[in-house]
Short mmCIF file of C-alpha atoms and ligand atoms in Angstrom, two decimals:
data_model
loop_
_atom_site.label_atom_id
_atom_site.label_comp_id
_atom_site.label_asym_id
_atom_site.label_seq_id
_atom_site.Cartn_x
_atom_site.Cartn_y
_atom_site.Cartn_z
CA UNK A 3 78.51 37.82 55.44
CA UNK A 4 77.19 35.26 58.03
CA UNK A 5 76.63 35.68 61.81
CA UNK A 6 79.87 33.96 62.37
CA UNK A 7 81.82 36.57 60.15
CA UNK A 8 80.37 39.37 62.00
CA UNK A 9 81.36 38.09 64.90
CA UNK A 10 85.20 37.62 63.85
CA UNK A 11 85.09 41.19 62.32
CA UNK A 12 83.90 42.50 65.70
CA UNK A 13 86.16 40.71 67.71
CA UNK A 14 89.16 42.39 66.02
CA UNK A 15 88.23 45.60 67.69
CA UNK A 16 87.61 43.89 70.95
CA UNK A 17 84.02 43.77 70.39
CA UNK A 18 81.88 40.12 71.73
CA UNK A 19 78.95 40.73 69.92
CA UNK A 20 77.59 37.64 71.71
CA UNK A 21 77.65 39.42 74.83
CA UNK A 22 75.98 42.46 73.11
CA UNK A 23 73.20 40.07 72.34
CA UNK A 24 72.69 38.65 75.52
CA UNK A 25 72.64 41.85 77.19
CA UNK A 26 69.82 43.75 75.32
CA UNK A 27 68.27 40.35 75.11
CA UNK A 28 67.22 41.47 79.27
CA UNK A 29 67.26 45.12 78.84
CA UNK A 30 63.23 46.44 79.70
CA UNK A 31 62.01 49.31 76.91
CA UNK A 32 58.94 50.62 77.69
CA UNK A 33 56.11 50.12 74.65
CA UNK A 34 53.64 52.92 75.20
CA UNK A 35 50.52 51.40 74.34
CA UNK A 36 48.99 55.14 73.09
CA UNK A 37 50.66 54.75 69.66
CA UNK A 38 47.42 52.42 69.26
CA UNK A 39 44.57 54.87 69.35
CA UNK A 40 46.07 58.16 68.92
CA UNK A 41 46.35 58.94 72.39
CA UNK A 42 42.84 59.10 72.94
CA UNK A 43 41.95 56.20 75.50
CA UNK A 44 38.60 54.69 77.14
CA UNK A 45 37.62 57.21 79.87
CA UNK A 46 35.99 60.24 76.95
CA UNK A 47 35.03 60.87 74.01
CA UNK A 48 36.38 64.50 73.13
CA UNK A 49 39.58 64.96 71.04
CA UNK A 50 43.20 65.12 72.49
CA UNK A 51 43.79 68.21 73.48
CA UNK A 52 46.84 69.93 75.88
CA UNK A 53 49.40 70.95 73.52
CA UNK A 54 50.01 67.66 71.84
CA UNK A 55 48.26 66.52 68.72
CA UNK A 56 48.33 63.07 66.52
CA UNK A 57 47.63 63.61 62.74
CA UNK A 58 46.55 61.56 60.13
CA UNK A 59 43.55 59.35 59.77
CA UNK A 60 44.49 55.52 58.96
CA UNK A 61 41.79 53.66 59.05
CA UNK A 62 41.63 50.69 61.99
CA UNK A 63 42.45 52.34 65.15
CA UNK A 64 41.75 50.36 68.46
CA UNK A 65 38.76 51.77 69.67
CA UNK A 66 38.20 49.00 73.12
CA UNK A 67 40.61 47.64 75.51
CA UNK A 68 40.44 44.27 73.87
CA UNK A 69 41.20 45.91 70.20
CA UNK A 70 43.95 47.84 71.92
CA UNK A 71 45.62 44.61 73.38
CA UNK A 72 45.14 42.48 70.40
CA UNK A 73 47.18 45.20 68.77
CA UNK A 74 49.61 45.38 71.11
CA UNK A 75 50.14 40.93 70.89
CA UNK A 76 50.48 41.74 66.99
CA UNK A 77 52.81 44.06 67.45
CA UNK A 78 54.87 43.11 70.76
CA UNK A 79 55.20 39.51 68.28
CA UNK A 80 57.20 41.88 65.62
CA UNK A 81 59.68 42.78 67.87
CA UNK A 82 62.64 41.71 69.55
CA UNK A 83 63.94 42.70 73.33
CA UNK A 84 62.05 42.88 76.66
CA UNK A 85 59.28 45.22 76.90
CA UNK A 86 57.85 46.92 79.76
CA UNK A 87 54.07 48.21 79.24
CA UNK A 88 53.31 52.28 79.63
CA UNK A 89 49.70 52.73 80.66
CA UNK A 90 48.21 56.41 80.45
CA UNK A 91 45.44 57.09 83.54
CA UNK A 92 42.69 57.90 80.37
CA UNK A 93 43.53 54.05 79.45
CA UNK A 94 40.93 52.85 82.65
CA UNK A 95 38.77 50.11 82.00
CA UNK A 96 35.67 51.09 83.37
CA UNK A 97 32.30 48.13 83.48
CA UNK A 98 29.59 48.77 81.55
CA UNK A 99 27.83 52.16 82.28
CA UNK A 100 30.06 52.87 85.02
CA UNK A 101 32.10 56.23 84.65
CA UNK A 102 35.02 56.93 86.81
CA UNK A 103 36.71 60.79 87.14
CA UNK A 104 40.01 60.74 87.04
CA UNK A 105 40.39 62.23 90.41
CA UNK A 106 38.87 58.60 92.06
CA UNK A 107 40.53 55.97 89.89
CA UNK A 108 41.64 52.96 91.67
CA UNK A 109 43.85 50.18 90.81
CA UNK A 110 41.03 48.07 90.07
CA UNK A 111 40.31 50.07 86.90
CA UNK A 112 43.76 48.67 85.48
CA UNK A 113 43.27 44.87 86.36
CA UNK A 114 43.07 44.18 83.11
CA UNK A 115 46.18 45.80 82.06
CA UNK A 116 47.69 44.39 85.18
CA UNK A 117 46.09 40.85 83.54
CA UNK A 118 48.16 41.34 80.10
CA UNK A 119 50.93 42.56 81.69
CA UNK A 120 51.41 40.10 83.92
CA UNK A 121 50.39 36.89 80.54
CA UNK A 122 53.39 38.31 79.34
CA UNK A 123 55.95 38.64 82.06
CA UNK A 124 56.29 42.73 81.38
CA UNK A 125 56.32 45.41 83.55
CA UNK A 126 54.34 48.30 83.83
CA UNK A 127 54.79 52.07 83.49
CA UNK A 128 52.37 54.41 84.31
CA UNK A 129 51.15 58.31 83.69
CA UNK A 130 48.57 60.38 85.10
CA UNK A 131 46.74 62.29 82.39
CA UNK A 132 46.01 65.94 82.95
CA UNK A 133 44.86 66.64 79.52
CA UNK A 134 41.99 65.68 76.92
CA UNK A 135 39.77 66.69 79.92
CA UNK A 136 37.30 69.22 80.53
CA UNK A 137 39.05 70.33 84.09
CA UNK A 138 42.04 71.49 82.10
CA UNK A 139 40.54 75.63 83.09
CA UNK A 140 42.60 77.83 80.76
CA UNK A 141 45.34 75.55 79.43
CA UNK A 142 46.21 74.85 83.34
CA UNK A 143 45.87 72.12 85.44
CA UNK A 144 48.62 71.64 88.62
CA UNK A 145 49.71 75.49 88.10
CA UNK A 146 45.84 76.63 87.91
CA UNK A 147 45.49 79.92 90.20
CA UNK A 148 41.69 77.92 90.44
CA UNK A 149 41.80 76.32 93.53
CA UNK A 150 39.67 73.79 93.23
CA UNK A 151 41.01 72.73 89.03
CA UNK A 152 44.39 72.50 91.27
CA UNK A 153 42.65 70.15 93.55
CA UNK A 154 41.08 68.11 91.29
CA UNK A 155 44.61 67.78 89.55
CA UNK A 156 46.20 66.94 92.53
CA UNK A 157 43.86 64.61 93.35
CA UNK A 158 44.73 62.40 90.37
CA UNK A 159 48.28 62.34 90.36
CA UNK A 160 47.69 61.25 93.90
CA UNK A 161 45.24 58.41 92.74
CA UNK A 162 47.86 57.46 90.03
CA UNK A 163 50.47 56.87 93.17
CA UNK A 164 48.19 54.65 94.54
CA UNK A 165 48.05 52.45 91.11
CA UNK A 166 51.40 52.97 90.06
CA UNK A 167 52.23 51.06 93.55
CA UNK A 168 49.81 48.55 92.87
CA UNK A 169 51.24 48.10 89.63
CA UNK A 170 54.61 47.60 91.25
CA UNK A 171 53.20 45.02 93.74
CA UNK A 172 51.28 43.11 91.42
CA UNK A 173 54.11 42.50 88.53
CA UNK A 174 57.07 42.84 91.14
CA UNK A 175 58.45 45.35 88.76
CA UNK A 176 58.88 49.28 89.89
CA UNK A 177 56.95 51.96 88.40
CA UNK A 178 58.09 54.67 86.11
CA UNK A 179 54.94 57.27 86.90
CA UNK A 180 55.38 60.23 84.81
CA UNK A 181 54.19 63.39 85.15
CA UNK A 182 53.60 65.67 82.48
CA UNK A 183 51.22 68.38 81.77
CA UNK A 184 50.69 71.05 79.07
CA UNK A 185 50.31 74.43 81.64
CA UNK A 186 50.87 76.94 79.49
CA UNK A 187 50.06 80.01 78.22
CA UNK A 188 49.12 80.91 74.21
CA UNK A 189 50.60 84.56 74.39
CA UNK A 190 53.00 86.56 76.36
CA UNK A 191 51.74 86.30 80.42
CA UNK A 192 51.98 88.77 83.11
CA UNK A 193 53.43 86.08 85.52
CA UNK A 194 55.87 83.64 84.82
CA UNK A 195 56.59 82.82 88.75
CA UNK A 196 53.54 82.08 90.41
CA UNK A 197 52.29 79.32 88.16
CA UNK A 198 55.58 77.82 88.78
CA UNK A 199 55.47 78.07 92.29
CA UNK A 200 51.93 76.52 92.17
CA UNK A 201 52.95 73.67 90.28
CA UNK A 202 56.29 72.91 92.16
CA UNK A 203 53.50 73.08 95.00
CA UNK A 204 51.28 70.49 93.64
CA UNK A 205 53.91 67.79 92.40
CA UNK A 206 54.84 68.19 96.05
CA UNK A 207 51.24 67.21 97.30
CA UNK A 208 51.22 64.26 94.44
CA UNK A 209 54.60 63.26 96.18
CA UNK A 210 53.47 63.70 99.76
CA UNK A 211 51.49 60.64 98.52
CA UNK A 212 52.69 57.68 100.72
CA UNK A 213 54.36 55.12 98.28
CA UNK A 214 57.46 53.14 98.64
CA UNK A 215 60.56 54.45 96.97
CA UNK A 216 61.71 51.58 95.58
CA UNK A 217 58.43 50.83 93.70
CA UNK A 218 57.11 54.00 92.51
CA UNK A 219 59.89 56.04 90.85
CA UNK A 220 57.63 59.33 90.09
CA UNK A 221 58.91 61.84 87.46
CA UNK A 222 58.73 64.94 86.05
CA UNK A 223 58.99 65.92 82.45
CA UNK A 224 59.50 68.79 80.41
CA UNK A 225 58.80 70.83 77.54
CA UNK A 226 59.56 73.91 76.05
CA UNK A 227 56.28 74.74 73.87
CA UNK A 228 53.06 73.01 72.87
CA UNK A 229 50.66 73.74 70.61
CA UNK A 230 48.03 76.92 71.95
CA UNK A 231 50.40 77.61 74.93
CA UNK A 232 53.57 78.63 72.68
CA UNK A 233 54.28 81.78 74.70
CA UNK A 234 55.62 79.76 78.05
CA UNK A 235 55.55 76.08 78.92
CA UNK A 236 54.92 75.91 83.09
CA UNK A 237 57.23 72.69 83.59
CA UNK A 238 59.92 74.09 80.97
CA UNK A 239 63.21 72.47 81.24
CA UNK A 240 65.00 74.22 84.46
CA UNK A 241 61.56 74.24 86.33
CA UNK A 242 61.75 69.98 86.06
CA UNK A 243 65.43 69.96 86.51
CA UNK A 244 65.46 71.76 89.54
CA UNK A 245 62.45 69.86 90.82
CA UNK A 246 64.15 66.71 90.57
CA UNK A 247 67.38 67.73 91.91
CA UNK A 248 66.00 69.12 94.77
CA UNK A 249 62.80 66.22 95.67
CA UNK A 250 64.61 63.07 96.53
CA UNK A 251 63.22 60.37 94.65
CA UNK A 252 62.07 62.25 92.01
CA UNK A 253 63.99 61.94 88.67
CA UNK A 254 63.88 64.00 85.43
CA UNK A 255 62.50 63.32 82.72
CA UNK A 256 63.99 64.60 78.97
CA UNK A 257 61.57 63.41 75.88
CA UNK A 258 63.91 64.43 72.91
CA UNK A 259 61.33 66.72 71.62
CA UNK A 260 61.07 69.09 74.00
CA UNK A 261 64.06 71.17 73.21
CA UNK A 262 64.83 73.15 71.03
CA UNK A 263 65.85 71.89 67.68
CA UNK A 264 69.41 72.46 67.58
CA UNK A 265 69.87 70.95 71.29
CA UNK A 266 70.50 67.17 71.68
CA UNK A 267 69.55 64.71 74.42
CA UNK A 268 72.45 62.63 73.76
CA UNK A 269 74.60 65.46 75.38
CA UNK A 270 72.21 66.06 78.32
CA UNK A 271 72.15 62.32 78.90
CA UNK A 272 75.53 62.17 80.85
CA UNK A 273 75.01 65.61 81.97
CA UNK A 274 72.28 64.54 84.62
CA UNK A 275 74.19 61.33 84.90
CA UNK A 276 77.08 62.91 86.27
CA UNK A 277 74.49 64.26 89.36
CA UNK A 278 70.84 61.99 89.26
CA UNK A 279 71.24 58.62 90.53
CA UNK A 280 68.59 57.84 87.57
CA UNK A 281 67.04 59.80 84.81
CA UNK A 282 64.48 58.79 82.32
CA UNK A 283 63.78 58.96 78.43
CA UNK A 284 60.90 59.74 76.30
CA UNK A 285 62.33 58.61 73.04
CA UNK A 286 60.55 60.11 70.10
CA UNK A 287 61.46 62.04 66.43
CA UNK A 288 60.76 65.34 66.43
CA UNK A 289 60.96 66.62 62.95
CA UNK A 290 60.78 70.64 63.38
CA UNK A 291 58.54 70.87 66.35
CA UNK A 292 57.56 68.21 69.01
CA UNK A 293 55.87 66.45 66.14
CA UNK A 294 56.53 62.43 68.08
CA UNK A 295 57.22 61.07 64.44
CA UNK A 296 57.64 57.61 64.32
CA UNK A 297 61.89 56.50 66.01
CA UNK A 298 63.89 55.52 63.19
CA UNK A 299 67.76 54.44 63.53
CA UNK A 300 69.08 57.75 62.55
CA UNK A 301 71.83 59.39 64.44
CA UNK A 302 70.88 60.94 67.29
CA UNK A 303 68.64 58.35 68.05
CA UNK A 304 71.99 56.50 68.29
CA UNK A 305 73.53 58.68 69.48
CA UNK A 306 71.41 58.88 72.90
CA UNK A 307 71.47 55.18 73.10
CA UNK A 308 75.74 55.14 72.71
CA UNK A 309 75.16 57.53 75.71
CA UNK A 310 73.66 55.22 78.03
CA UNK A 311 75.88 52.20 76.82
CA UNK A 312 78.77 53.92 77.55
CA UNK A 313 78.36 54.76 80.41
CA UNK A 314 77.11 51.56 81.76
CA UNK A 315 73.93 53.09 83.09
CA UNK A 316 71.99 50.81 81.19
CA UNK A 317 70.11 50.09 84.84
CA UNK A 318 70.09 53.76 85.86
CA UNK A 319 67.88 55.23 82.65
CA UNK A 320 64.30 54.33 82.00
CA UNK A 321 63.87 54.27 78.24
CA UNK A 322 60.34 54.85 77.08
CA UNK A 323 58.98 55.39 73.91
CA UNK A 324 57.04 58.24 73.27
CA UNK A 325 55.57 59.25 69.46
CA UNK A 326 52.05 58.89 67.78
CA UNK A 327 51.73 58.67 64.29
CA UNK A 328 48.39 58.36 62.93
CA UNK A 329 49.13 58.74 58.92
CA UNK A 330 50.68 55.23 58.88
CA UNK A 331 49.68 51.50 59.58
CA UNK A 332 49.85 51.77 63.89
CA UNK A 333 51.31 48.59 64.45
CA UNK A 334 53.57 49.32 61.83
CA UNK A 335 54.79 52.48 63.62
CA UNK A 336 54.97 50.65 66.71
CA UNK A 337 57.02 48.02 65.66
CA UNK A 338 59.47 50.08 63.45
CA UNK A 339 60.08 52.46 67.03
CA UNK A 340 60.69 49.83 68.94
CA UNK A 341 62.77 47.94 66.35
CA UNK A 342 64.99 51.19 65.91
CA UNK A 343 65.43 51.61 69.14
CA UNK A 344 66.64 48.26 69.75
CA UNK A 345 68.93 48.32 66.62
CA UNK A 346 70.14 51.37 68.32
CA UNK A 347 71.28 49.73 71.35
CA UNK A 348 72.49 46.89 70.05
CA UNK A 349 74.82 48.82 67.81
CA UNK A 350 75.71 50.76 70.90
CA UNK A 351 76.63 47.67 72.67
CA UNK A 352 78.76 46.54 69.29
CA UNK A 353 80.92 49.42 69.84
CA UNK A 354 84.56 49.16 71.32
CA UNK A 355 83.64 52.39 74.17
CA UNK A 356 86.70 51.51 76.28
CA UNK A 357 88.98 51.78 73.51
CA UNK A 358 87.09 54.87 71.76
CA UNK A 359 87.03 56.60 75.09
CA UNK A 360 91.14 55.69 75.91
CA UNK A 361 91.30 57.30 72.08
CA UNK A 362 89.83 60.83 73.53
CA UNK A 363 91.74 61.18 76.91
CA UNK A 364 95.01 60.25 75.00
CA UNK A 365 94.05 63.44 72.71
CA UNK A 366 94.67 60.98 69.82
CA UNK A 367 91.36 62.42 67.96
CA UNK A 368 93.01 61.32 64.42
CA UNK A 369 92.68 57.98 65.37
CA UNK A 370 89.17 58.71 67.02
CA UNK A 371 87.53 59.83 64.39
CA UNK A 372 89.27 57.07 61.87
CA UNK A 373 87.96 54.66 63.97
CA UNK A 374 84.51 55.98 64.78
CA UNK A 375 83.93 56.17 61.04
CA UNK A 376 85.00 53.22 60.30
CA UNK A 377 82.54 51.06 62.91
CA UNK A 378 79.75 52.51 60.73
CA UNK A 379 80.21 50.39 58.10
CA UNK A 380 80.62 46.76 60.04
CA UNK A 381 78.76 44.00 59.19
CA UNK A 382 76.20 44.87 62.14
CA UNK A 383 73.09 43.78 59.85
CA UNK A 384 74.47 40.04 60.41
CA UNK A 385 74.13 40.62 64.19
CA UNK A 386 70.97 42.07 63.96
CA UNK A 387 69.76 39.41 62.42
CA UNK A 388 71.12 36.96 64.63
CA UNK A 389 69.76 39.06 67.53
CA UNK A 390 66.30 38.19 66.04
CA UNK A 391 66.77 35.07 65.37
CA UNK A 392 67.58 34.82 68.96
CA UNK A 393 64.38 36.56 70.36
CA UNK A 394 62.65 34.44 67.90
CA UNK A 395 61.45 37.29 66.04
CA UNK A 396 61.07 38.18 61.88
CA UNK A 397 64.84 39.42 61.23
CA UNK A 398 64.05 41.21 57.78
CA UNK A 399 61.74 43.43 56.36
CA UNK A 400 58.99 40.48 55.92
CA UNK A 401 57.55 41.37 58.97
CA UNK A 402 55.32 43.91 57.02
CA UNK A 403 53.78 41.28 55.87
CA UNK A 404 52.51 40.11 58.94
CA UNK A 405 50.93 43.31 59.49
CA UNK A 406 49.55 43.66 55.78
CA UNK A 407 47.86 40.62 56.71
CA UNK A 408 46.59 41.64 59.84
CA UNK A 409 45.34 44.96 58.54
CA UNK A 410 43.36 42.98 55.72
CA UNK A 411 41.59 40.64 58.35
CA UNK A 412 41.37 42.53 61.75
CA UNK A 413 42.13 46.23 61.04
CA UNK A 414 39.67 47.37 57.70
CA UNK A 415 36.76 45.16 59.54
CA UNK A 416 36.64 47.80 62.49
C1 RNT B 508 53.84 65.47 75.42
C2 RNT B 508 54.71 64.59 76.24
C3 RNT B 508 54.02 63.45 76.93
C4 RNT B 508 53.00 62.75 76.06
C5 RNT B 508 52.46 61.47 76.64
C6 RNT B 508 51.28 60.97 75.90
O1 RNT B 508 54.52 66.40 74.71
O2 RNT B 508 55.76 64.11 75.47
O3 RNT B 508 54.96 62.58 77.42
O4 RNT B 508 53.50 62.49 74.80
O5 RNT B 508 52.21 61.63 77.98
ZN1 ZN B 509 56.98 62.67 76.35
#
């Protein structure tokens, strides 16, 4: 079936899959540049540590800013949509010789990301990084009963207000600055409260941070368990809720592995919707465990996207991608996230909602469920394609080849 085809077919059920196309054509998804080294970064040498962990060994990971960006151009070619560019703190760019701690970084140490951003008319996200760092004292860092690891702590997510506005400034773009630490404990603790009540206390000090509302839009995340600190998770899901809901300006953040495994963040989307004025998205694959496999188009991964589509709060939600998968080609993994993610949306926005949704409230769920079943199998490959072909981008699967080729002459020389 041709574009044209589609289109007809789509039409019958009220559908302008034209429209569809323009839409995500302009809709900002967040490429977090991390997937290219593992999560490791320029400002250490040590391992990551804080819960999370990458596995694998693929040979040809960035190991310098400019291997990280050339990566990035390789892959950011690969894939359709708008992107918006997430910077972790550890990703500084220091000169030669000169060392930074992450409690005294300055905007200046991001010019250069500020430089590629900018070349390429994106965005930029940013995140403090309070792991893979040897002030993390006893799994904590912002709930630390240690004063002065607090401080330190503090000091950083203070430091990454201050670049998270220049960011803003510089690309005329706001700032999605996450935060998100591993506090935790390995085994059963003797105080649940007071870490919590230290935390809540230093997010407020990051906050008391002057920035402008409307260009830093600071966040908290949460988790339920990471790896060493299984026993309690200090940000854990109603800690970062509550936070939000009660610290104007701060919204939530939900990363779809940090639940449990039979919960879904397509059903807590238009929970928060229904009370945050905007909400944010880590969107990864967790296969058993917080594992951050690589997005595919499977169906909760649609089924989040259908959620923000829906409920036109396409300009409320900041979607994010958040996995790192080290057992595979990177920029493969990159571009087959991003790519599922967009395929995601775009079927999301080739779905009649109006007439699905008038389906429900009627109570006419015969009909519902005929009709949901029967969307699956439209020609939405065709528009796909065409959406590519649009964005100027590889429609089918030939865009491995690009990336076999790369690998042979950039990657296995590193
Ligand atoms: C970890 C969180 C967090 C990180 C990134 C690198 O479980 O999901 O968002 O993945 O900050
Ligand atoms: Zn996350």
């Amino acid at each position: 079936m041709s574009y044209i085809d589609a289109k007809k077919k789509y039409a019958e059920v009220g559908v302008d899959t034209d429209r569809a196309i323009e839409i995500l054509k302009n809709l900002p998804v967040s490429l977090h540049c991390w997937q290219g080294d593992d999560v490791i970064g320029f400002d250490h040498d040590g391992p990551l540590t804080g819960g999370i962990q990458t596995t694998g060994n693929y040979p040809g990971k960035a190991k310098t800013p400019d291997e990280l960006m050339q990566d990035l151009d390789k892959a950011i070619s690969l894939m359709p949509g708008k992107k918006k560019l997430n910077v972790h703190a550890c990703y500084a760019i220091f000169e030669d010789g000169e060392f930074v701690d992450r409690d005294k970084i300055e905007p200046k140490h991001f010019k250069k990301w500020v430089d590629f951003a900018k070349e390429r008319n994106m965005g930029i996200d940013f995140n403090p990084t309070f792991f893979s760092h040897d002030k993390v004292k006893d799994n904590l860092t912002l709930s630390s009963p240690d004063e002065e690891t607090r401080k330190f702590w503090i000091e950083h997510g203070k430091a990454c207000i201050r670049i998270s506005e220049y960011f803003a400034k510089e690309t005329g773009i706001p700032c999605v600055m996450n935060i998100w630490t591993g506090d935790g404990f390995k085994d059963i603790p003797s105080d649940r409260l007071n870490p919590r009540i230290r935390y809540k206390e230093s997010i407020e000090e990051i906050l008391s941070e002057p920035h402008d509302p409307n260009l830093v839009k600071p966040c908290v995340e949460s988790k339920v368990f990471g790896i060493g600190v299984e026993a309690c998770t200090v940000g854990s899901a109603e800690f970062a809720l509550s936070f939000a809901a009660l610290h104007e300006g701060c919204l939530p953040l939900m990363d779809n592995g940090h639940y449990h495994p039979t919960e879904v963040v397509s059903d807590k989307i238009p929970a928060l919707l229904a009370f945050f004025p905007e909400i944010a998205l880590h969107i990864t694959r967790p296969i058993r465990w917080d594992s951050d496999h690589v997005v595919l188009y499977d169906d909760e991964t649609r089924e989040m996207a259908k959620e923000i589509v829906r409920n036109n709060a396409t300009d409320r939600v900041y979607m994010a991608l958040d996995y790192f998968d080290a057992s595979i080609n990177r920029i493969s993994a990159w571009v087959v996230g991003f790519r599922s993610w967009q395929k995601a949306l775009l079927s999301a926005l080739c779905t009649p909602n109006e007439s699905l949704k008038k389906l429900q409230d009627e109570n006419n769920m015969t009909e519902l469920m005929v009709m949901q079943e029967e969307i699956k199998l439209f020609p939405f490959g065709d528009v796909w394609e065409e959406y590519c072909r649009v964005c100027g981008v590889e429609a089918s699967f030939k865009w491995l080849d690009e990336v076999k080729k790369y690998e042979e002459e950039v990657l296995l020389k590193r």
